[in-house]
mmCIF file of C-alpha atoms in Angstrom:
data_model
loop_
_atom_site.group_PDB
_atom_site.id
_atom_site.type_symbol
_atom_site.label_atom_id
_atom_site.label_comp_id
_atom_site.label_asym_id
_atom_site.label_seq_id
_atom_site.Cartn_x
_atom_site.Cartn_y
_atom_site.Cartn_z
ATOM 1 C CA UNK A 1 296.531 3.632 -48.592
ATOM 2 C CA UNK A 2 293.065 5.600 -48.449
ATOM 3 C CA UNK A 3 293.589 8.728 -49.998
ATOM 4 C CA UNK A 4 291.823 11.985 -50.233
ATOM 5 C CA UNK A 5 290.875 12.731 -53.898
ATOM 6 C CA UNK A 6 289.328 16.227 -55.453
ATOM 7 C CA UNK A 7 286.391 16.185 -57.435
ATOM 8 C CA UNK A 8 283.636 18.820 -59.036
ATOM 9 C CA UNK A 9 280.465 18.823 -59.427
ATOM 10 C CA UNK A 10 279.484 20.315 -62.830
ATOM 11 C CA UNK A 11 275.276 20.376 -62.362
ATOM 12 C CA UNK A 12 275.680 22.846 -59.492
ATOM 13 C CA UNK A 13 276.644 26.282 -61.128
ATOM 14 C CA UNK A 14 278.543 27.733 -57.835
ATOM 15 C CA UNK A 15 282.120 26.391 -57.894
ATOM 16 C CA UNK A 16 281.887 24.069 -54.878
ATOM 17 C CA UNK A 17 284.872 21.720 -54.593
ATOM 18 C CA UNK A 18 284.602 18.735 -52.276
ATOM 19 C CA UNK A 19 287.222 16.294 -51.159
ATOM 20 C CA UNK A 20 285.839 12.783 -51.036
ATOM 21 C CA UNK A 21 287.092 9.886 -49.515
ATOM 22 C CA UNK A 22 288.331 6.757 -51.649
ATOM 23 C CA UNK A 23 288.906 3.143 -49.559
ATOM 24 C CA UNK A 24 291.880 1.542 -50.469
ATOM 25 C CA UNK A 25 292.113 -0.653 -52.465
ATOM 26 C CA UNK A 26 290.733 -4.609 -52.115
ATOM 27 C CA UNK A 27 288.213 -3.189 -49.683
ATOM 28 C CA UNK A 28 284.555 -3.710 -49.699
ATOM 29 C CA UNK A 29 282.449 -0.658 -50.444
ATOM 30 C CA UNK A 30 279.685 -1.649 -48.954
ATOM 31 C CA UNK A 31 281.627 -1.375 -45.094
ATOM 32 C CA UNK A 32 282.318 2.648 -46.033
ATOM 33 C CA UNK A 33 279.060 4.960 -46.184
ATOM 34 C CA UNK A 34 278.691 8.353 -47.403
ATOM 35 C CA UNK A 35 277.666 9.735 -44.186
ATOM 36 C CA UNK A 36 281.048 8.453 -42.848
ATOM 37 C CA UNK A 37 283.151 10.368 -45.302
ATOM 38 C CA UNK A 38 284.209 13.768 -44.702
ATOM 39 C CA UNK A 39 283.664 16.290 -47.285
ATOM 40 C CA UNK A 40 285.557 19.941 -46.890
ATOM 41 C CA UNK A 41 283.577 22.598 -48.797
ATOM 42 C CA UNK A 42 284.946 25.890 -49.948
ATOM 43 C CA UNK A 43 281.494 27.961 -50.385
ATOM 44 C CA UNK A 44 282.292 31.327 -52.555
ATOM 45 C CA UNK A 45 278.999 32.784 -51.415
ATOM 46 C CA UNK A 46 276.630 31.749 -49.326
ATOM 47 C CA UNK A 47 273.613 30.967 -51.448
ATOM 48 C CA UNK A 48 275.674 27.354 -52.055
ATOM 49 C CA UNK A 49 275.038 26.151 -49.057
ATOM 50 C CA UNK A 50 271.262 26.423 -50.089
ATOM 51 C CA UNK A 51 272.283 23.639 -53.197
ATOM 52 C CA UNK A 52 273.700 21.301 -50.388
ATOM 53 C CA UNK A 53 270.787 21.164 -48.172
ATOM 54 C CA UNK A 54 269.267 20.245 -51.512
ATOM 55 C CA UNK A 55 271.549 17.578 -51.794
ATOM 56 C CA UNK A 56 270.958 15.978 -48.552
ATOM 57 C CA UNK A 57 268.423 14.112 -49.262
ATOM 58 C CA UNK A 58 269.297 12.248 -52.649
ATOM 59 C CA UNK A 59 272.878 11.256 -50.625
ATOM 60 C CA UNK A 60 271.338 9.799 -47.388
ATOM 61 C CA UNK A 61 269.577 6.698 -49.060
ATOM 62 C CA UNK A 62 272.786 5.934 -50.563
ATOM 63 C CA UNK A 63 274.640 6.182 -46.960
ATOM 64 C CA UNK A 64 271.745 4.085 -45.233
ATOM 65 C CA UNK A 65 272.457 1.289 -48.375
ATOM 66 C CA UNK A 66 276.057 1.326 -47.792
ATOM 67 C CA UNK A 67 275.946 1.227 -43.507
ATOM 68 C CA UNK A 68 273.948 -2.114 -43.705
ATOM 69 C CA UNK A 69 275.507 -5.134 -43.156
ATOM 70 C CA UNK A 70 274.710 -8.416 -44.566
ATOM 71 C CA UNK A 71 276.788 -11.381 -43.409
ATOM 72 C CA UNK A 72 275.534 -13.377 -46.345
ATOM 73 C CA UNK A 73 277.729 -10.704 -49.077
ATOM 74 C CA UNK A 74 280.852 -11.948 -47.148
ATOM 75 C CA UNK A 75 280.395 -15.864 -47.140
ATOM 76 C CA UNK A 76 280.011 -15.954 -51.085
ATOM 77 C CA UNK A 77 283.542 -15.347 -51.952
ATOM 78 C CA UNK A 78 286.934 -16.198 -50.691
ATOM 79 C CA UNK A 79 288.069 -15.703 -47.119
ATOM 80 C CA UNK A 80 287.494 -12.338 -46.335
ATOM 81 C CA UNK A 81 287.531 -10.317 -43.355
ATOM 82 C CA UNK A 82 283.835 -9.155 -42.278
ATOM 83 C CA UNK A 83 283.675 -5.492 -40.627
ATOM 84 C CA UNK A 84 283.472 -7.115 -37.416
ATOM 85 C CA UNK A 85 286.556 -9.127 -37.726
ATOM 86 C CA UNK A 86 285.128 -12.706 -38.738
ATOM 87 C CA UNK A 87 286.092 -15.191 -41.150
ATOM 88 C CA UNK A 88 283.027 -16.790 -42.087
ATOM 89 C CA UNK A 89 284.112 -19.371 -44.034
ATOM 90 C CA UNK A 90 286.801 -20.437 -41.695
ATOM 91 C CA UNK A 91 284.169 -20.817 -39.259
ATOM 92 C CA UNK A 92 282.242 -22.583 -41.345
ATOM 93 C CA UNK A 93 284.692 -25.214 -42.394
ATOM 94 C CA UNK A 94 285.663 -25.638 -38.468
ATOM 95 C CA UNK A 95 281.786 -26.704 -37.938
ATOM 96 C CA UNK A 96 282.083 -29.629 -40.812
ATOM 97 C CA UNK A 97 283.782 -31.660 -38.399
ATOM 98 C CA UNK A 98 280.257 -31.099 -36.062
ATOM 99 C CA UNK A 99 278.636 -33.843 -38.828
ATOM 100 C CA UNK A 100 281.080 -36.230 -38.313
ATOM 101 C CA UNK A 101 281.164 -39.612 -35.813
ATOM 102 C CA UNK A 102 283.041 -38.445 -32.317
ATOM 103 C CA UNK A 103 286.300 -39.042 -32.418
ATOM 104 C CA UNK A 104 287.886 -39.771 -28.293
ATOM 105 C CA UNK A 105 291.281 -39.738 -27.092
ATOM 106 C CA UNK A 106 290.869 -41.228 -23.622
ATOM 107 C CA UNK A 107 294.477 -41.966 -21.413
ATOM 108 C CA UNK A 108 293.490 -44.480 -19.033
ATOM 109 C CA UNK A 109 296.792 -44.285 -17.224
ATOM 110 C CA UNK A 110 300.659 -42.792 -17.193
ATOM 111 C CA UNK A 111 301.257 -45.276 -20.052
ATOM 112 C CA UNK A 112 297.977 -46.584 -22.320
ATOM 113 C CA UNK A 113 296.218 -44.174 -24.229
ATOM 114 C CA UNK A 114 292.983 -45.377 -26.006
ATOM 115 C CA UNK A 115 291.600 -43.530 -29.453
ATOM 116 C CA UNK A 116 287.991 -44.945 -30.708
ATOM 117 C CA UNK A 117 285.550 -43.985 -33.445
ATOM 118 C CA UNK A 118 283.169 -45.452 -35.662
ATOM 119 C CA UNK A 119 282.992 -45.339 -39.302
ATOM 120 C CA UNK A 120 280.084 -47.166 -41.594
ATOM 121 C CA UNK A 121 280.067 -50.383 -42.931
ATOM 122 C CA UNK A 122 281.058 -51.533 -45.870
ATOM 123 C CA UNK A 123 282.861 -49.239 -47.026
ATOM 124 C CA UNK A 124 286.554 -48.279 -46.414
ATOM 125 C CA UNK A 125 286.965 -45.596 -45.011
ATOM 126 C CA UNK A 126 289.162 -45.714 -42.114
ATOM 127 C CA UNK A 127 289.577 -42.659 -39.816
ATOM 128 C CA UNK A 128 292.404 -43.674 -37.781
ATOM 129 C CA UNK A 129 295.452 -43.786 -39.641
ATOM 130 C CA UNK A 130 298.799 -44.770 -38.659
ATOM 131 C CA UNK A 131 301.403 -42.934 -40.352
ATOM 132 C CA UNK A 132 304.864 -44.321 -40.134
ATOM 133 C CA UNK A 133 307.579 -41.061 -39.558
ATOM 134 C CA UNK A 134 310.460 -42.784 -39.703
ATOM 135 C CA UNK A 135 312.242 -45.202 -42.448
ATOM 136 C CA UNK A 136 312.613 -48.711 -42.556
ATOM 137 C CA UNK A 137 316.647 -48.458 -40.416
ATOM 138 C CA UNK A 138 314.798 -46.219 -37.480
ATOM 139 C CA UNK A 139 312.246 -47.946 -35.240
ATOM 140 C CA UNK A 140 309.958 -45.028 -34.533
ATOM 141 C CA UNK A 141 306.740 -45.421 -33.676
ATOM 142 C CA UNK A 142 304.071 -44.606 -36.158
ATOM 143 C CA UNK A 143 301.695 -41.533 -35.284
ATOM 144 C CA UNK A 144 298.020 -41.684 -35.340
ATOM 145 C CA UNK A 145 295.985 -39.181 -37.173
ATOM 146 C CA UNK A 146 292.469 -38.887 -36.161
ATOM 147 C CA UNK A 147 289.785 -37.955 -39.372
ATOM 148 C CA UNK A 148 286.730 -35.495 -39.347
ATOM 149 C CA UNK A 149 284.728 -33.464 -41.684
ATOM 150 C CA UNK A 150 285.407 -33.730 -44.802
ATOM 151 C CA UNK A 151 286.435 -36.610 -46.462
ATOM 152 C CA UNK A 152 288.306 -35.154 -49.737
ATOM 153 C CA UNK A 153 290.203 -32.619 -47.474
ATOM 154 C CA UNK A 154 291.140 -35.055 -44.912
ATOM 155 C CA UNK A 155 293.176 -36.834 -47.846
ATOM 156 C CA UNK A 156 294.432 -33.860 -49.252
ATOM 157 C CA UNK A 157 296.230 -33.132 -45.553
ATOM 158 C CA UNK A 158 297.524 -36.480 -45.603
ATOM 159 C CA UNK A 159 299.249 -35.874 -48.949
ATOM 160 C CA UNK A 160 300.819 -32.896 -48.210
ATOM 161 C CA UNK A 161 301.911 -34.020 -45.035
ATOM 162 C CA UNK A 162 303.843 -37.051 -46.602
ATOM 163 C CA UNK A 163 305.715 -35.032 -49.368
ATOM 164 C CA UNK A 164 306.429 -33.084 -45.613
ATOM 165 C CA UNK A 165 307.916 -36.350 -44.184
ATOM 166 C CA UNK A 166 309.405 -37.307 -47.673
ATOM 167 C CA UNK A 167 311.206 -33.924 -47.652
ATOM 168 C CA UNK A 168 312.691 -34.095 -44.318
ATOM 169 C CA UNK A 169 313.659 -37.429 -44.446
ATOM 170 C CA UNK A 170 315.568 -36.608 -47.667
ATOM 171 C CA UNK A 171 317.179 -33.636 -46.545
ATOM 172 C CA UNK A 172 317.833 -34.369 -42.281
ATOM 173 C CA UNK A 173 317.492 -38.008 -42.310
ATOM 174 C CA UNK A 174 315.723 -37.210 -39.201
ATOM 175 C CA UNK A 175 311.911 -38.768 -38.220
ATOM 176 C CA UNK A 176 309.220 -36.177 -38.306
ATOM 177 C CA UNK A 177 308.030 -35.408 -34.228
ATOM 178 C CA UNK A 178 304.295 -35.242 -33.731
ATOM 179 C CA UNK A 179 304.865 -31.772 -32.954
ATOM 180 C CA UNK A 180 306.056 -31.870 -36.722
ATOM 181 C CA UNK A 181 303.360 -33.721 -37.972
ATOM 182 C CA UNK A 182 300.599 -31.014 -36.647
ATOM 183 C CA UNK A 183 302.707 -28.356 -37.489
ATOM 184 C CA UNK A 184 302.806 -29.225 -41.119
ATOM 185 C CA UNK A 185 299.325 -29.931 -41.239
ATOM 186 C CA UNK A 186 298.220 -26.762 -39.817
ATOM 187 C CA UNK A 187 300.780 -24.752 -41.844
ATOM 188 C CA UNK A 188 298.878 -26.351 -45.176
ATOM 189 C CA UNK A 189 295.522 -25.702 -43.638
ATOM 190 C CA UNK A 190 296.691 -21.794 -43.068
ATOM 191 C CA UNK A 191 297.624 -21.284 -46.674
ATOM 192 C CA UNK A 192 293.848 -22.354 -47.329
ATOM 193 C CA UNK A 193 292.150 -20.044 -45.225
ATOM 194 C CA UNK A 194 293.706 -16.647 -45.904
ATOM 195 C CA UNK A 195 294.630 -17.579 -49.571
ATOM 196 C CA UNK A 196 292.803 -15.070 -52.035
ATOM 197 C CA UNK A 197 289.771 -17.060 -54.020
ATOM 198 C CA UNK A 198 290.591 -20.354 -52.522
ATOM 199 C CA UNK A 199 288.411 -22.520 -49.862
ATOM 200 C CA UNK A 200 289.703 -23.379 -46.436
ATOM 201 C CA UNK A 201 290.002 -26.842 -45.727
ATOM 202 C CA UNK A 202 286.746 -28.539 -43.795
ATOM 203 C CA UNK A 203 288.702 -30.895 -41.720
ATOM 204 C CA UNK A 204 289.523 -31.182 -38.037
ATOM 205 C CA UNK A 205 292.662 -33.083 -37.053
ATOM 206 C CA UNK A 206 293.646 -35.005 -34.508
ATOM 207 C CA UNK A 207 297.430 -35.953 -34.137
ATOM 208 C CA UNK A 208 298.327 -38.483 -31.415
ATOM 209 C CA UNK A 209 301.687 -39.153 -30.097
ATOM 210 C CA UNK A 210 303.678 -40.858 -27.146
ATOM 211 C CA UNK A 211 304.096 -37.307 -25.707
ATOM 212 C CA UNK A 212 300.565 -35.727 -26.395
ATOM 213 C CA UNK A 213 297.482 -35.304 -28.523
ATOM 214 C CA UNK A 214 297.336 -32.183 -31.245
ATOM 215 C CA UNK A 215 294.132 -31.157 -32.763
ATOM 216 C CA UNK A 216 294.394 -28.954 -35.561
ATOM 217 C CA UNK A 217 292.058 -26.356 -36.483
ATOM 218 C CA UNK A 218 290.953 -25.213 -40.403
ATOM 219 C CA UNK A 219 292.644 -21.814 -39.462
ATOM 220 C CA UNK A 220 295.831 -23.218 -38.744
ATOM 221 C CA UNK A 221 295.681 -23.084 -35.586
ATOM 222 C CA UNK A 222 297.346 -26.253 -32.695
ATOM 223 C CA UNK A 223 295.654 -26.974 -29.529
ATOM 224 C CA UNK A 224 298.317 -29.292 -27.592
ATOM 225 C CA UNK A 225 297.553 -31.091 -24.824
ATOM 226 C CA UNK A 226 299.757 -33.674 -23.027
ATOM 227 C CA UNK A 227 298.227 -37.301 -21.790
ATOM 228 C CA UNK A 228 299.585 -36.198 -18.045
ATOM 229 C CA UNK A 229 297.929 -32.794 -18.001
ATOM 230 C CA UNK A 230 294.421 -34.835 -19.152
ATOM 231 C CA UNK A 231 295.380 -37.433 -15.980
ATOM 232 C CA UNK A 232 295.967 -34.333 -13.677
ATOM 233 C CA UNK A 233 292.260 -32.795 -14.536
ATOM 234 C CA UNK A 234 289.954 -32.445 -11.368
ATOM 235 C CA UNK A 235 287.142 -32.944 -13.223
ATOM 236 C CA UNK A 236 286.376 -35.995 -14.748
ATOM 237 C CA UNK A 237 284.827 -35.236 -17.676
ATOM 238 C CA UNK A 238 288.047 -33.329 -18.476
ATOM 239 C CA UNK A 239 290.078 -36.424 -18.969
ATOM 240 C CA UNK A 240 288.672 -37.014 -22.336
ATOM 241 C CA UNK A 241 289.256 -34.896 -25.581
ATOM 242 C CA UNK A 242 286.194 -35.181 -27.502
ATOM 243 C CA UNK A 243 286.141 -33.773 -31.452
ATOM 244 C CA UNK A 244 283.027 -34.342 -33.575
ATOM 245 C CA UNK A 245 279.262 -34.293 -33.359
ATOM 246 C CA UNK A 246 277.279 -31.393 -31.659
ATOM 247 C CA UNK A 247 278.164 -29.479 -28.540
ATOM 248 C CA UNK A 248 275.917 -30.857 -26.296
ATOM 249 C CA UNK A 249 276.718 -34.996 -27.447
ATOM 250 C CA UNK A 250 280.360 -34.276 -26.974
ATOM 251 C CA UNK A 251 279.419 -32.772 -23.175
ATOM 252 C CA UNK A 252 277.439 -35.885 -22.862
ATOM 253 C CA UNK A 253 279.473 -38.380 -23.980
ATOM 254 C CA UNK A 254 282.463 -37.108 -21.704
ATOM 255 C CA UNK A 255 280.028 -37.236 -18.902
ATOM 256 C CA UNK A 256 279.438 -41.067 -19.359
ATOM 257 C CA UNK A 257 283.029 -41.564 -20.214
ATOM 258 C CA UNK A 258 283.677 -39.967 -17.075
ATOM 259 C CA UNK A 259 281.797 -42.778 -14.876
ATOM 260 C CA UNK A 260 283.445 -45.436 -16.601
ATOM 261 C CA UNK A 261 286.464 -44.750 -15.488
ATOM 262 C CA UNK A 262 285.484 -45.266 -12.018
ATOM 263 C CA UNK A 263 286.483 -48.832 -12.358
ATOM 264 C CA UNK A 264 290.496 -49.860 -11.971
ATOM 265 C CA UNK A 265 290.004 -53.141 -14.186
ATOM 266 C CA UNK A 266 291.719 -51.185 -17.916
ATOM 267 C CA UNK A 267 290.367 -53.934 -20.139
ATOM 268 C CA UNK A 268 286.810 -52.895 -18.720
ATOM 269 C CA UNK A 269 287.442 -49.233 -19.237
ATOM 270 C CA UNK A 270 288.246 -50.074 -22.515
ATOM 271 C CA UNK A 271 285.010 -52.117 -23.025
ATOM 272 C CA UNK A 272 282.761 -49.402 -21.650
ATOM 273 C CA UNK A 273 284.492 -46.654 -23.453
ATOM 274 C CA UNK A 274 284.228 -48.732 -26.890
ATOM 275 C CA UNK A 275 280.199 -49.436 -25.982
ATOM 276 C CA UNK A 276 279.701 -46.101 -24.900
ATOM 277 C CA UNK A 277 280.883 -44.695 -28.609
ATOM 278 C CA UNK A 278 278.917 -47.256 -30.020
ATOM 279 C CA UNK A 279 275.563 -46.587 -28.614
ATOM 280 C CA UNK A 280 276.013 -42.626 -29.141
ATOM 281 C CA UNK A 281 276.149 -43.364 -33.202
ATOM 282 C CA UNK A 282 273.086 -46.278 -32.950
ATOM 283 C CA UNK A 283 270.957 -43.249 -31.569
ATOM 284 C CA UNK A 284 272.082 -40.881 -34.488
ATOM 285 C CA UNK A 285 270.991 -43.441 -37.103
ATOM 286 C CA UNK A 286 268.146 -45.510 -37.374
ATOM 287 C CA UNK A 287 270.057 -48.065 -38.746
ATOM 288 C CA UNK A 288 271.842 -49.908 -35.541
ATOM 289 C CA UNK A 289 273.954 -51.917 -37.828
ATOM 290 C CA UNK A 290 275.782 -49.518 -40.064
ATOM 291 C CA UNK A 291 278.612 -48.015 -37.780
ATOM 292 C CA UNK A 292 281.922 -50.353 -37.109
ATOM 293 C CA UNK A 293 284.195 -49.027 -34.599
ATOM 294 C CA UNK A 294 287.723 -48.270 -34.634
ATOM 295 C CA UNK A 295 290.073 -48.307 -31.677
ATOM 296 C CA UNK A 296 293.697 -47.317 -31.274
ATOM 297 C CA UNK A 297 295.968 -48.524 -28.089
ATOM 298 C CA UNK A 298 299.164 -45.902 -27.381
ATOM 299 C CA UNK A 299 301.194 -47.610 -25.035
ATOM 300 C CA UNK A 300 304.592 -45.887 -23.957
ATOM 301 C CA UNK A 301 306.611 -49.003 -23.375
ATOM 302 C CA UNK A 302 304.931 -51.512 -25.898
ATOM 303 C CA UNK A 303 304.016 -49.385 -28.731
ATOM 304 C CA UNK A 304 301.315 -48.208 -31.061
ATOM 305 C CA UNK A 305 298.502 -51.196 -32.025
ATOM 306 C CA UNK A 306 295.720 -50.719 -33.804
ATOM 307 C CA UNK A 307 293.018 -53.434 -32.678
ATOM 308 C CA UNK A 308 291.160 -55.497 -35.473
ATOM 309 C CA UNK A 309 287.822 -56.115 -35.462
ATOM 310 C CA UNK A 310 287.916 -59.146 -33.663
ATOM 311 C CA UNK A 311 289.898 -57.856 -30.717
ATOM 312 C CA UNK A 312 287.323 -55.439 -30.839
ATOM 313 C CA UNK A 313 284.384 -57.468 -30.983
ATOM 314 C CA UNK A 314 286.570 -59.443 -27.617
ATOM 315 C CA UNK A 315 286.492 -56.837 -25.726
ATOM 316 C CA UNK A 316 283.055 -56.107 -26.049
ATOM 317 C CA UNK A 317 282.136 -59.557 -25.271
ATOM 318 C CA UNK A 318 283.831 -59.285 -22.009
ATOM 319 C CA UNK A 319 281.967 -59.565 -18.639
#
């Protein structure tokens, strides 16, 4: 609690006492000025109000000091509210997931669902991981977790989120939901970005289901949406959830995702959407031959398959 603490000045010889306002405590001087606190004078005579005006001006740089605001004293140390309300850091770990290959979750009807990305060659590192959420008795179908931003954080959300499904399966014998599976996420990626002296995780999620597709956010924050209410969308371009690269190649990409869909053949949708992806990482990098692509199939009735890179390479192949 701010509190209102006496104090004397002993190089004035009048007895002037002021009252001068302390900030609680944890907050940041520098968002309190001088000229902001109130200071109640009791004069004795009136020849002391002759040693404030001399005051005035030594105390005013010090308020002008204090007033300013520099972003750059807030995004050096933990998360930490800025006077304007901002996390900076949170909002800087929510933009790692800009640098990464798009990631698309495209339902191409009431029952297929088709999640594509590109990773580079050579080296494993797979951004589409199936994670199984039952045991080996219950048949339920594995959910797919979409990866972007940073790598090291990415894994360290996977970990936590199987001592989740380790713990429920142990205590409920019940399969974690993909509501579940984001929600456990995103509680582990809250504890990171409010935590005192710790970093919030740089990784955007995406967690796809039978029922829906979750992205989760470095705040801890879920944005659901369901494969019929992307079906339903007036606009095209709205059909497709898009997460990773800049603003305008995600707009751009949905655009040309959008008129491929005009076709009714699914096995071409699937080829243009795959060669679409493709070609938007081959004009990143000068290098055409670097970037693989990866390509989940969600089907309702038949189940979650994850195509190879030959199926792949069929498809694309296909007239």
């Amino acid at each position: 609690m701010a509190a209102w603490t006496p104090c004397t000045m002993p190089f004035i010889s009048l007895p002037i006492r002021t009252y001068c306002f302390i900030p609680p405590i944890g907050e940041d001087l520098d968002s309190f000025s001088l000229s902001q606190a109130c200071f109640t004078t009791k004069m004795r005579s009136s020849c002391g109000l002759l040693y404030c005006a001399l005051l005035v001006p030594f105390l005013q740089p010090f308020s002008w000091a204090a007033s300013h605001y520099n972003a750059y004293q807030y995004d050096m140390t933990g998360a930490q509210f800025t006077p304007d309300g901002r996390l900076l850091q949170v909002e800087y770990a929510s933009a790692a997931a800009d640098h990464s290959s798009p990631i698309v979750v495209q339902p191409l009807d009431s029952d297929l669902c088709l999640i594509c990305t590109t990773h580079r060659a050579g080296v494993y590192t797979e951004r589409l991981v199936l994670i199984p959420t039952g045991s080996l008795t219950t048949k339920q179908p594995p959910v797919v977790i979409a990866l972007s931003g940073i790598l090291a954080d990415n894994m360290a959300l996977l970990e936590a989120l199987q001592e989740k499904r380790w713990e429920q399966m142990q205590l409920y014998e019940v399969p974690l939901s993909t509501q579940q599976v984001a929600q456990a996420i995103a509680d582990e990626c809250q504890k990171k970005a409010f935590g005192g002296g710790i970093r919030p995780f740089g990784a955007t999620l995406l967690v796809c289901g039978m029922d829906g597709v979750y992205q989760t956010d470095p705040s801890g924050g879920i944005l659901e949406t369901s494969y019929e209410k992307l079906l339903g969308q007036e606009d095209k371009s709205q059909k497709s959830v898009v997460v990773g690269g800049t603003a305008n190649s995600a707009r751009s990409l949905k655009r040309q995702i959008a008129s491929a869909l005009t076709n009714d053949n699914t096995r071409k949708q699937i080829k243009d959407i795959l060669s679409l992806v493709r070609s938007e990482q081959t004009n990143r990098y000068a290098d055409k031959d670097e970037m693989e692509l990866e390509a989940v199939l969600i089907s309702k009735s038949r189940g979650v398959l994850k195509l190879t890179a030959e199926q792949i390479e069929d498809f694309r192949k296909e007239q």
